[in-house]
mmCIF file of C-alpha atoms in Angstrom:
data_model
loop_
_atom_site.group_PDB
_atom_site.id
_atom_site.type_symbol
_atom_site.label_atom_id
_atom_site.label_comp_id
_atom_site.label_asym_id
_atom_site.label_seq_id
_atom_site.Cartn_x
_atom_site.Cartn_y
_atom_site.Cartn_z
ATOM 1 C CA MET A 437 75.267 156.401 74.779
ATOM 2 C CA ALA A 438 75.681 153.298 72.589
ATOM 3 C CA LEU A 439 78.184 150.561 73.339
ATOM 4 C CA LEU A 440 78.966 147.439 71.308
ATOM 5 C CA ILE A 441 80.995 144.562 72.750
ATOM 6 C CA THR A 442 82.431 142.322 70.033
ATOM 7 C CA ASN A 443 84.333 139.027 69.734
ATOM 8 C CA ILE A 444 83.019 137.778 73.074
ATOM 9 C CA LYS A 445 84.395 134.312 73.706
ATOM 10 C CA GLU A 446 81.428 133.322 75.901
ATOM 11 C CA LEU A 447 78.286 135.417 76.435
ATOM 12 C CA LEU A 448 76.560 133.863 79.451
ATOM 13 C CA GLN A 449 72.989 133.853 80.680
ATOM 14 C CA VAL A 450 71.386 134.699 77.319
ATOM 15 C CA ARG A 451 67.633 134.429 77.688
ATOM 16 C CA ASP A 452 65.437 135.519 74.774
ATOM 17 C CA THR A 453 62.343 135.046 76.938
ATOM 18 C CA PRO A 454 62.351 136.825 80.312
ATOM 19 C CA THR A 455 62.693 134.300 83.139
ATOM 20 C CA GLU A 456 61.568 135.095 86.671
ATOM 21 C CA LYS A 457 63.452 132.361 88.507
ATOM 22 C CA LEU A 458 64.989 128.914 88.025
ATOM 23 C CA SER A 459 64.302 125.826 90.125
ATOM 24 C CA GLY A 460 65.775 122.377 90.541
ATOM 25 C CA LYS A 461 67.153 120.917 87.312
ATOM 26 C CA GLU A 462 66.577 124.213 85.473
ATOM 27 C CA MET A 463 69.502 125.644 87.411
ATOM 28 C CA ALA A 464 71.903 123.259 85.656
ATOM 29 C CA THR A 465 71.355 125.049 82.328
ATOM 30 C CA LEU A 466 73.211 128.279 81.505
ATOM 31 C CA PRO A 467 72.429 129.465 77.952
ATOM 32 C CA THR A 468 75.639 130.638 76.279
ATOM 33 C CA LEU A 469 76.607 132.197 72.948
ATOM 34 C CA HIS A 470 80.146 131.700 71.635
ATOM 35 C CA ASN A 471 81.999 134.271 69.507
ATOM 36 C CA ALA A 472 79.277 136.779 70.241
ATOM 37 C CA TRP A 473 78.411 140.462 70.254
ATOM 38 C CA LEU A 474 76.284 142.514 72.677
ATOM 39 C CA LEU A 475 74.716 145.908 71.939
ATOM 40 C CA MET A 476 73.700 148.364 74.670
ATOM 41 C CA GLN A 477 71.923 151.654 74.034
ATOM 42 C CA ASN A 478 70.519 154.249 76.437
ATOM 43 C CA GLY A 479 71.267 152.046 79.433
ATOM 44 C CA THR A 480 69.520 148.912 78.188
ATOM 45 C CA ILE A 481 70.407 145.768 76.247
ATOM 46 C CA THR A 482 69.077 146.117 72.706
ATOM 47 C CA GLY A 483 70.689 143.246 70.825
ATOM 48 C CA TYR A 484 73.056 140.278 70.805
ATOM 49 C CA GLY A 485 74.064 137.397 68.600
ATOM 50 C CA THR A 486 77.005 135.585 67.051
ATOM 51 C CA MET A 487 79.667 137.574 65.221
ATOM 52 C CA ASP A 488 78.382 136.579 61.780
ATOM 53 C CA THR A 489 75.334 138.781 62.546
ATOM 54 C CA CYS A 490 77.217 141.680 64.185
ATOM 55 C CA PRO A 491 75.929 145.161 63.162
ATOM 56 C CA ALA A 492 78.179 146.542 60.423
ATOM 57 C CA ASP A 493 77.143 150.193 60.597
ATOM 58 C CA PHE A 494 77.564 150.824 64.334
ATOM 59 C CA SER A 495 78.876 154.309 65.164
ATOM 60 C CA GLY A 496 79.307 154.254 68.956
ATOM 61 C CA GLU A 497 82.045 152.909 71.242
ATOM 62 C CA ILE A 498 83.274 149.391 70.506
ATOM 63 C CA ILE A 499 84.926 147.105 73.078
ATOM 64 C CA ASP A 500 86.865 144.147 71.691
ATOM 65 C CA ALA A 501 86.346 141.243 74.131
ATOM 66 C CA THR A 502 88.522 138.688 72.356
ATOM 67 C CA GLY A 503 89.185 135.768 74.716
ATOM 68 C CA LYS A 504 86.895 137.231 77.385
ATOM 69 C CA THR A 505 83.611 136.180 78.971
ATOM 70 C CA VAL A 506 80.644 138.543 79.395
ATOM 71 C CA LEU A 507 77.857 137.891 81.887
ATOM 72 C CA PRO A 508 75.191 139.863 83.781
ATOM 73 C CA THR A 509 76.377 141.680 86.873
ATOM 74 C CA TRP A 510 75.861 139.917 90.177
ATOM 75 C CA CYS A 511 72.571 140.415 92.020
ATOM 76 C CA ASP A 512 73.313 140.480 95.762
ATOM 77 C CA SER A 513 69.938 140.155 97.486
ATOM 78 C CA HIS A 514 71.055 140.190 101.140
ATOM 79 C CA THR A 515 73.474 142.720 102.643
ATOM 80 C CA HIS A 516 73.936 144.943 105.703
ATOM 81 C CA LEU A 517 76.370 147.226 103.871
ATOM 82 C CA VAL A 518 75.450 150.353 105.838
ATOM 83 C CA TYR A 519 77.166 150.157 109.223
ATOM 84 C CA ALA A 520 79.599 152.108 111.392
ATOM 85 C CA GLY A 521 83.124 150.941 112.194
ATOM 86 C CA ASN A 522 83.774 147.209 112.336
ATOM 87 C CA ARG A 523 83.911 144.295 114.789
ATOM 88 C CA GLU A 524 87.442 143.009 114.355
ATOM 89 C CA GLN A 525 87.763 142.222 118.082
ATOM 90 C CA GLU A 526 84.918 139.728 117.783
ATOM 91 C CA PHE A 527 86.827 138.044 114.965
ATOM 92 C CA VAL A 528 89.645 137.384 117.409
ATOM 93 C CA ASP A 529 87.163 136.345 120.116
ATOM 94 C CA ARG A 530 85.793 133.630 117.831
ATOM 95 C CA ILE A 531 89.315 132.393 117.097
ATOM 96 C CA ASN A 532 89.762 132.137 120.863
ATOM 97 C CA GLY A 533 86.699 129.920 121.135
ATOM 98 C CA LEU A 534 83.703 132.157 121.821
ATOM 99 C CA SER A 535 80.511 131.369 119.899
ATOM 100 C CA TYR A 536 78.259 133.873 118.106
ATOM 101 C CA GLU A 537 75.735 133.548 120.961
ATOM 102 C CA GLU A 538 78.380 134.033 123.676
ATOM 103 C CA ILE A 539 79.683 137.184 121.992
ATOM 104 C CA ALA A 540 76.125 138.539 121.710
ATOM 105 C CA ASN A 541 75.330 137.746 125.339
ATOM 106 C CA ARG A 542 78.214 139.893 126.574
ATOM 107 C CA GLY A 543 77.181 142.964 124.562
ATOM 108 C CA GLY A 544 78.825 142.161 121.246
ATOM 109 C CA GLY A 545 77.247 141.299 117.949
ATOM 110 C CA ILE A 546 74.325 143.341 116.671
ATOM 111 C CA LEU A 547 74.079 145.454 119.837
ATOM 112 C CA ASN A 548 77.753 146.421 119.451
ATOM 113 C CA SER A 549 77.080 147.659 115.912
ATOM 114 C CA ALA A 550 73.940 149.468 117.066
ATOM 115 C CA LYS A 551 75.876 151.386 119.720
ATOM 116 C CA ARG A 552 78.459 152.524 117.170
ATOM 117 C CA LEU A 553 75.874 153.450 114.585
ATOM 118 C CA ASN A 554 73.849 155.593 116.939
ATOM 119 C CA GLU A 555 77.045 157.453 117.877
ATOM 120 C CA THR A 556 77.940 158.116 114.219
ATOM 121 C CA HIS A 557 76.721 161.171 112.297
ATOM 122 C CA GLU A 558 74.662 160.427 109.200
ATOM 123 C CA ASP A 559 77.199 162.048 106.863
ATOM 124 C CA GLU A 560 80.025 159.947 108.286
ATOM 125 C CA LEU A 561 77.882 156.828 107.996
ATOM 126 C CA TYR A 562 77.242 157.693 104.357
ATOM 127 C CA GLU A 563 80.971 158.129 103.687
ATOM 128 C CA GLN A 564 81.845 154.751 105.183
ATOM 129 C CA SER A 565 79.015 153.043 103.293
ATOM 130 C CA ARG A 566 79.799 154.787 99.999
ATOM 131 C CA LYS A 567 83.283 153.300 99.963
ATOM 132 C CA ARG A 568 81.918 149.796 100.512
ATOM 133 C CA LEU A 569 79.369 150.231 97.737
ATOM 134 C CA GLU A 570 82.016 151.451 95.297
ATOM 135 C CA GLU A 571 84.144 148.407 96.118
ATOM 136 C CA VAL A 572 81.374 145.881 95.449
ATOM 137 C CA MET A 573 80.476 147.629 92.194
ATOM 138 C CA GLN A 574 84.071 147.165 91.047
ATOM 139 C CA LEU A 575 83.711 143.496 92.010
ATOM 140 C CA GLY A 576 80.796 143.107 89.614
ATOM 141 C CA THR A 577 77.676 143.739 91.711
ATOM 142 C CA GLY A 578 75.039 145.567 89.662
ATOM 143 C CA ALA A 579 72.017 145.130 91.939
ATOM 144 C CA ILE A 580 72.043 145.019 95.718
ATOM 145 C CA GLU A 581 69.652 144.889 98.658
ATOM 146 C CA ILE A 582 70.742 146.819 101.763
ATOM 147 C CA LYS A 583 69.123 146.408 105.189
ATOM 148 C CA SER A 584 68.803 148.657 108.181
ATOM 149 C CA GLY A 585 68.885 146.953 111.576
ATOM 150 C CA TYR A 586 71.864 148.489 113.377
ATOM 151 C CA GLY A 587 69.855 151.432 114.686
ATOM 152 C CA LEU A 588 67.272 149.691 116.870
ATOM 153 C CA THR A 589 65.878 153.137 117.696
ATOM 154 C CA VAL A 590 63.515 155.275 115.641
ATOM 155 C CA GLU A 591 66.229 157.773 114.728
ATOM 156 C CA GLY A 592 68.894 155.127 114.194
ATOM 157 C CA GLU A 593 66.776 153.116 111.774
ATOM 158 C CA LEU A 594 65.713 156.267 109.902
ATOM 159 C CA LYS A 595 69.357 157.331 109.692
ATOM 160 C CA MET A 596 70.356 154.050 108.060
ATOM 161 C CA LEU A 597 67.482 154.066 105.589
ATOM 162 C CA ARG A 598 68.191 157.684 104.632
ATOM 163 C CA VAL A 599 71.794 156.709 103.910
ATOM 164 C CA ILE A 600 70.560 153.852 101.714
ATOM 165 C CA LYS A 601 68.315 156.329 99.889
ATOM 166 C CA ARG A 602 71.276 158.652 99.276
ATOM 167 C CA LEU A 603 73.318 155.777 97.898
ATOM 168 C CA ARG A 604 70.479 154.876 95.544
ATOM 169 C CA GLN A 605 70.284 158.480 94.320
ATOM 170 C CA ASN A 606 74.035 158.834 93.752
ATOM 171 C CA TYR A 607 75.118 155.521 92.183
ATOM 172 C CA PRO A 608 74.084 153.606 89.044
ATOM 173 C CA VAL A 609 73.782 150.280 90.866
ATOM 174 C CA ALA A 610 70.182 149.123 91.461
ATOM 175 C CA ILE A 611 69.462 149.310 95.211
ATOM 176 C CA LYS A 612 66.569 147.899 97.226
ATOM 177 C CA ALA A 613 66.083 148.960 100.862
ATOM 178 C CA THR A 614 64.882 146.631 103.621
ATOM 179 C CA PHE A 615 63.716 147.736 107.065
ATOM 180 C CA LEU A 616 65.194 145.390 109.691
ATOM 181 C CA GLY A 617 64.230 147.051 112.951
ATOM 182 C CA ALA A 618 63.565 143.524 114.235
ATOM 183 C CA HIS A 619 67.248 142.557 114.118
ATOM 184 C CA ALA A 620 67.736 142.209 117.885
ATOM 185 C CA PHE A 621 66.109 143.426 121.082
ATOM 186 C CA PRO A 622 67.853 146.483 122.566
ATOM 187 C CA THR A 623 69.065 145.932 126.123
ATOM 188 C CA GLU A 624 66.283 148.027 127.634
ATOM 189 C CA TYR A 625 63.667 145.820 125.934
ATOM 190 C CA LYS A 626 65.303 142.479 126.666
ATOM 191 C CA GLU A 627 62.545 141.553 129.119
ATOM 192 C CA ASN A 628 59.759 143.414 127.327
ATOM 193 C CA HIS A 629 59.606 142.203 123.753
ATOM 194 C CA THR A 630 56.076 143.451 123.223
ATOM 195 C CA ALA A 631 57.074 147.045 123.950
ATOM 196 C CA TYR A 632 59.887 146.966 121.380
ATOM 197 C CA ILE A 633 57.680 145.402 118.721
ATOM 198 C CA ASP A 634 55.086 148.086 119.491
ATOM 199 C CA LEU A 635 57.824 150.673 118.874
ATOM 200 C CA ILE A 636 58.617 149.083 115.513
ATOM 201 C CA ILE A 637 54.969 148.972 114.451
ATOM 202 C CA ASN A 638 53.637 152.203 115.904
ATOM 203 C CA GLU A 639 56.595 154.562 115.484
ATOM 204 C CA MET A 640 59.269 153.201 113.139
ATOM 205 C CA LEU A 641 57.028 151.902 110.363
ATOM 206 C CA PRO A 642 54.845 155.037 110.029
ATOM 207 C CA ALA A 643 57.944 157.282 109.936
ATOM 208 C CA ILE A 644 59.649 155.062 107.344
ATOM 209 C CA ALA A 645 56.512 154.903 105.207
ATOM 210 C CA SER A 646 55.999 158.662 105.332
ATOM 211 C CA GLU A 647 59.434 159.162 103.725
ATOM 212 C CA GLY A 648 59.179 156.173 101.387
ATOM 213 C CA LEU A 649 62.423 154.726 102.736
ATOM 214 C CA ALA A 650 61.882 150.957 102.455
ATOM 215 C CA ASP A 651 60.872 148.370 99.881
ATOM 216 C CA TYR A 652 60.817 145.333 102.194
ATOM 217 C CA ILE A 653 60.569 144.345 105.852
ATOM 218 C CA ASP A 654 62.754 141.791 107.643
ATOM 219 C CA ALA A 655 63.145 140.130 111.043
ATOM 220 C CA PHE A 656 65.757 137.841 112.604
ATOM 221 C CA CYS A 657 63.522 134.825 113.280
ATOM 222 C CA GLU A 658 65.773 132.728 115.483
ATOM 223 C CA THR A 659 66.064 131.209 118.956
ATOM 224 C CA GLY A 660 67.090 134.013 121.316
ATOM 225 C CA TYR A 661 65.972 136.725 118.897
ATOM 226 C CA PHE A 662 62.475 137.029 117.383
ATOM 227 C CA SER A 663 60.073 134.133 117.835
ATOM 228 C CA VAL A 664 57.868 132.857 115.026
ATOM 229 C CA ALA A 665 54.846 134.604 116.542
ATOM 230 C CA GLU A 666 56.757 137.886 116.909
ATOM 231 C CA THR A 667 58.022 137.598 113.337
ATOM 232 C CA GLU A 668 54.497 136.999 112.069
ATOM 233 C CA ARG A 669 53.309 140.137 113.835
ATOM 234 C CA ILE A 670 56.059 142.133 112.135
ATOM 235 C CA MET A 671 55.278 140.662 108.715
ATOM 236 C CA GLU A 672 51.604 141.538 109.162
ATOM 237 C CA ALA A 673 52.497 145.096 110.124
ATOM 238 C CA GLY A 674 54.744 145.417 107.067
ATOM 239 C CA LYS A 675 51.883 144.410 104.784
ATOM 240 C CA GLN A 676 49.879 147.373 106.029
ATOM 241 C CA TYR A 677 52.536 149.638 104.509
ATOM 242 C CA GLY A 678 53.039 147.635 101.322
ATOM 243 C CA LEU A 679 56.310 146.059 102.495
ATOM 244 C CA GLU A 680 56.870 142.445 101.431
ATOM 245 C CA ALA A 681 58.796 140.234 103.815
ATOM 246 C CA LYS A 682 62.392 139.012 103.377
ATOM 247 C CA ILE A 683 63.193 137.087 106.557
ATOM 248 C CA HIS A 684 66.345 135.825 108.319
ATOM 249 C CA VAL A 685 65.492 132.260 109.359
ATOM 250 C CA ASN A 686 67.078 128.882 110.225
ATOM 251 C CA GLN A 687 70.604 130.243 110.724
ATOM 252 C CA PHE A 688 71.224 128.308 113.936
ATOM 253 C CA THR A 689 67.991 126.444 114.691
ATOM 254 C CA ALA A 690 64.818 125.294 112.919
ATOM 255 C CA ILE A 691 61.746 126.671 114.712
ATOM 256 C CA ASP A 692 59.084 126.418 111.960
ATOM 257 C CA GLY A 693 59.837 129.949 110.806
ATOM 258 C CA ILE A 694 59.958 128.979 107.140
ATOM 259 C CA ALA A 695 56.358 127.738 107.117
ATOM 260 C CA ALA A 696 55.268 130.986 108.772
ATOM 261 C CA CYS A 697 57.109 133.049 106.162
ATOM 262 C CA ILE A 698 55.471 131.136 103.332
ATOM 263 C CA LYS A 699 52.062 131.600 104.960
ATOM 264 C CA HIS A 700 52.713 135.338 104.810
ATOM 265 C CA ASN A 701 53.886 135.149 101.179
ATOM 266 C CA ALA A 702 57.459 136.240 101.929
ATOM 267 C CA LEU A 703 59.564 137.050 98.890
ATOM 268 C CA SER A 704 62.607 135.293 100.368
ATOM 269 C CA VAL A 705 63.825 133.304 103.358
ATOM 270 C CA ASP A 706 67.529 133.833 103.980
ATOM 271 C CA HIS A 707 70.303 131.794 105.641
ATOM 272 C CA LEU A 708 68.752 128.294 105.942
ATOM 273 C CA GLU A 709 71.968 126.693 107.147
ATOM 274 C CA ILE A 710 69.741 124.369 109.165
ATOM 275 C CA VAL A 711 66.884 122.744 107.255
ATOM 276 C CA THR A 712 64.331 120.031 107.990
ATOM 277 C CA ASP A 713 62.201 117.830 105.737
ATOM 278 C CA ASP A 714 59.182 119.893 106.798
ATOM 279 C CA ASP A 715 60.983 123.059 105.674
ATOM 280 C CA ILE A 716 61.634 121.531 102.251
ATOM 281 C CA GLU A 717 57.996 120.492 101.888
ATOM 282 C CA ALA A 718 56.807 123.942 102.936
ATOM 283 C CA LEU A 719 58.943 125.610 100.261
ATOM 284 C CA LYS A 720 57.606 123.429 97.454
ATOM 285 C CA ASN A 721 55.062 125.197 95.234
ATOM 286 C CA SER A 722 55.598 128.507 97.051
ATOM 287 C CA ARG A 723 56.738 131.776 95.513
ATOM 288 C CA THR A 724 59.327 132.227 98.288
ATOM 289 C CA MET A 725 63.004 132.176 97.251
ATOM 290 C CA PRO A 726 65.475 130.414 99.570
ATOM 291 C CA VAL A 727 68.694 132.455 99.804
ATOM 292 C CA ALA A 728 72.029 130.947 100.871
ATOM 293 C CA LEU A 729 74.868 132.988 102.359
ATOM 294 C CA PRO A 730 77.948 130.741 102.064
ATOM 295 C CA THR A 731 80.619 133.260 103.009
ATOM 296 C CA CYS A 732 78.849 133.737 106.354
ATOM 297 C CA SER A 733 79.265 130.008 106.987
ATOM 298 C CA PHE A 734 82.890 130.294 105.881
ATOM 299 C CA PHE A 735 83.652 133.207 108.197
ATOM 300 C CA ILE A 736 82.008 132.012 111.416
ATOM 301 C CA SER A 737 82.431 128.261 110.841
ATOM 302 C CA ILE A 738 78.795 127.197 110.878
ATOM 303 C CA PRO A 739 77.203 124.611 108.534
ATOM 304 C CA TYR A 740 76.716 125.506 104.885
ATOM 305 C CA THR A 741 73.227 125.688 103.432
ATOM 306 C CA PRO A 742 72.538 122.205 101.978
ATOM 307 C CA ALA A 743 72.176 123.291 98.365
ATOM 308 C CA ARG A 744 71.971 119.849 96.803
ATOM 309 C CA LEU A 745 69.088 118.919 99.108
ATOM 310 C CA ARG A 746 67.115 121.890 97.838
ATOM 311 C CA LEU A 747 67.953 121.481 94.177
ATOM 312 C CA ASN A 748 67.217 117.753 94.235
ATOM 313 C CA ALA A 749 63.824 118.597 95.722
ATOM 314 C CA GLY A 750 63.137 120.852 92.745
ATOM 315 C CA LEU A 751 63.485 124.108 94.675
ATOM 316 C CA PRO A 752 65.114 127.346 93.531
ATOM 317 C CA LEU A 753 68.115 128.851 95.327
ATOM 318 C CA ALA A 754 69.728 132.282 95.303
ATOM 319 C CA LEU A 755 73.172 133.282 96.553
ATOM 320 C CA ALA A 756 74.072 136.496 98.385
ATOM 321 C CA THR A 757 76.917 137.866 100.508
ATOM 322 C CA ASP A 758 75.323 138.819 103.859
ATOM 323 C CA TYR A 759 77.906 141.651 103.863
ATOM 324 C CA ASN A 760 78.017 142.880 107.477
ATOM 325 C CA PRO A 761 80.614 143.830 110.101
ATOM 326 C CA GLY A 762 80.237 140.814 112.362
ATOM 327 C CA THR A 763 79.700 137.602 110.421
ATOM 328 C CA THR A 764 80.596 138.398 106.796
ATOM 329 C CA PRO A 765 82.819 141.460 106.349
ATOM 330 C CA SER A 766 82.970 140.969 102.583
ATOM 331 C CA GLY A 767 80.669 141.959 99.735
ATOM 332 C CA ASN A 768 82.567 139.936 97.139
ATOM 333 C CA MET A 769 80.020 137.979 95.108
ATOM 334 C CA ASN A 770 82.825 136.280 93.177
ATOM 335 C CA LEU A 771 83.921 134.649 96.423
ATOM 336 C CA VAL A 772 80.302 133.713 97.183
ATOM 337 C CA VAL A 773 79.988 131.919 93.827
ATOM 338 C CA ALA A 774 83.293 130.128 94.375
ATOM 339 C CA THR A 775 82.393 129.108 97.932
ATOM 340 C CA ALA A 776 79.038 127.755 96.750
ATOM 341 C CA CYS A 777 80.876 125.544 94.263
ATOM 342 C CA ILE A 778 83.629 124.458 96.634
ATOM 343 C CA LYS A 779 81.673 123.952 99.868
ATOM 344 C CA MET A 780 78.041 123.527 98.790
ATOM 345 C CA LYS A 781 78.847 121.380 95.723
ATOM 346 C CA MET A 782 76.952 123.579 93.314
ATOM 347 C CA THR A 783 78.139 123.487 89.716
ATOM 348 C CA PRO A 784 79.401 126.745 88.152
ATOM 349 C CA LYS A 785 76.213 126.902 86.079
ATOM 350 C CA GLU A 786 74.014 126.526 89.147
ATOM 351 C CA ALA A 787 76.006 129.049 91.158
ATOM 352 C CA ILE A 788 75.937 131.669 88.391
ATOM 353 C CA ASN A 789 72.177 131.194 87.965
ATOM 354 C CA ALA A 790 71.755 131.555 91.735
ATOM 355 C CA ALA A 791 73.819 134.767 91.779
ATOM 356 C CA THR A 792 72.112 136.398 88.787
ATOM 357 C CA ILE A 793 68.529 135.435 87.834
ATOM 358 C CA ASN A 794 67.512 134.049 91.215
ATOM 359 C CA GLY A 795 69.265 136.842 93.085
ATOM 360 C CA ALA A 796 67.317 139.374 91.021
ATOM 361 C CA TYR A 797 64.058 137.577 91.866
ATOM 362 C CA ALA A 798 64.900 137.629 95.593
ATOM 363 C CA MET A 799 64.811 141.430 95.570
ATOM 364 C CA GLY A 800 62.023 142.027 93.044
ATOM 365 C CA LEU A 801 64.256 142.872 90.073
ATOM 366 C CA SER A 802 63.454 140.023 87.687
ATOM 367 C CA GLN A 803 62.176 142.408 85.042
ATOM 368 C CA THR A 804 65.350 144.469 84.857
ATOM 369 C CA HIS A 805 68.344 142.418 86.002
ATOM 370 C CA GLY A 806 69.839 138.950 86.137
ATOM 371 C CA SER A 807 70.138 137.942 82.470
ATOM 372 C CA ILE A 808 71.189 139.031 79.002
ATOM 373 C CA THR A 809 67.720 139.839 77.702
ATOM 374 C CA LYS A 810 66.581 142.656 75.401
ATOM 375 C CA GLY A 811 65.116 145.501 77.411
ATOM 376 C CA LYS A 812 66.949 144.666 80.632
ATOM 377 C CA ALA A 813 69.527 146.933 82.235
ATOM 378 C CA ALA A 814 72.838 147.146 80.370
ATOM 379 C CA SER A 815 74.742 145.965 83.438
ATOM 380 C CA VAL A 816 77.418 143.384 82.643
ATOM 381 C CA ILE A 817 80.800 142.041 83.705
ATOM 382 C CA ILE A 818 83.597 141.658 81.178
ATOM 383 C CA THR A 819 86.209 139.244 82.483
ATOM 384 C CA LYS A 820 89.884 139.058 81.751
ATOM 385 C CA PRO A 821 90.801 136.421 79.118
ATOM 386 C CA LEU A 822 89.668 132.994 80.371
ATOM 387 C CA LYS A 823 89.915 129.446 79.100
ATOM 388 C CA SER A 824 86.294 129.071 80.211
ATOM 389 C CA TYR A 825 83.947 130.653 82.733
ATOM 390 C CA TYR A 826 84.669 127.713 85.055
ATOM 391 C CA GLU A 827 87.766 129.703 86.018
ATOM 392 C CA LEU A 828 85.569 132.217 87.870
ATOM 393 C CA PRO A 829 84.931 129.854 90.828
ATOM 394 C CA TYR A 830 88.073 127.776 90.245
ATOM 395 C CA ALA A 831 90.557 130.657 90.685
ATOM 396 C CA PHE A 832 88.743 131.817 93.822
ATOM 397 C CA GLY A 833 91.537 134.076 95.047
ATOM 398 C CA SER A 834 92.049 135.997 91.815
ATOM 399 C CA ASN A 835 90.232 139.056 90.531
ATOM 400 C CA LEU A 836 89.264 137.976 87.018
ATOM 401 C CA ILE A 837 87.145 141.041 86.229
ATOM 402 C CA ASP A 838 88.408 143.405 83.545
ATOM 403 C CA THR A 839 85.498 145.859 83.194
ATOM 404 C CA VAL A 840 82.143 146.454 84.890
ATOM 405 C CA ILE A 841 79.382 148.254 82.991
ATOM 406 C CA LEU A 842 76.314 149.540 84.854
ATOM 407 C CA ASN A 843 73.350 150.889 82.906
ATOM 408 C CA GLY A 844 75.571 151.190 79.829
ATOM 409 C CA GLN A 845 78.304 153.161 81.609
ATOM 410 C CA LYS A 846 81.790 151.808 82.354
ATOM 411 C CA ILE A 847 82.704 152.307 85.992
#
């Protein structure tokens, strides 16, 4: 199928040369064509330019985008979209003054979700997750990473990863799967961490690898969860099965987890609401992408990732939703971009770069997603008429998306 979008007011993120990631001052530049056209054929981008060079003999479908902005679909590199039920009671508990740690200590949090998931049939879990995926696609997400981590048993983790595999087979959105068995210690292993990590390494990982269910491995490296040493053991085990690390770290405390992740060549370190000078130095000249999750900070009232500190140090930064039932029950990347501008003082250009090119890098999709580049996936957002793309974060409560196209197909 061939599709030509014409009369585009602003075509954003146009990169003739493929770009893996952007760092520091580079993030303040967003290449844009005005009064442009974009050609997509057989699911890929095959051409673009200004309207004075628009193909005259095109015979496929034409979309007139007069007054509208076109940009690459969002790349959401950190989600827990597959889960059972929700945790609305904990939302009220936090309003009444309980902290994240207090809720977890009385059986809430991750262990609450794990109990529900293990009681839910795989087909029902798929149905709940399918609806969430369809919603975020309509909100402009064209590439997404989805983690396990609410099973915490061999069968529970396999169930989640099989659901993720089914979603990948049935939807045009690009999906990466991350094994997060090291999300929390089940109650029966609370005093025997070694035994649970042995279960992850000796039983979960071989079963996952035998079915080819994961692309990455993750751990919640945090005080009260997995120590730096335990996280390193998990990263090492993942390497044996070809799984790169994408690690939760520095959400509540700084325990030198970032340096450990860089030592193990992690693809990304995610959260980073708390950051030290040593963390910044460790990230310099590494290939590891810091990932901020601003709507998590918004929802549970914790500090926001200090974006300006990172960018001023010349580091890259990606943005993602952290979509999950407890701390971020939203997969809306538009809200993430707006929150990054409003609360983290990122400019619209920086936030869009963080949510497209750098988000693609943070899940290994730089070659196919994140920019308007020939040969990349024909996955784009067409907005409603805008005065400028600054309206996307400015009008944070409005849905400004008119059409989403994934792999050349309107959804």
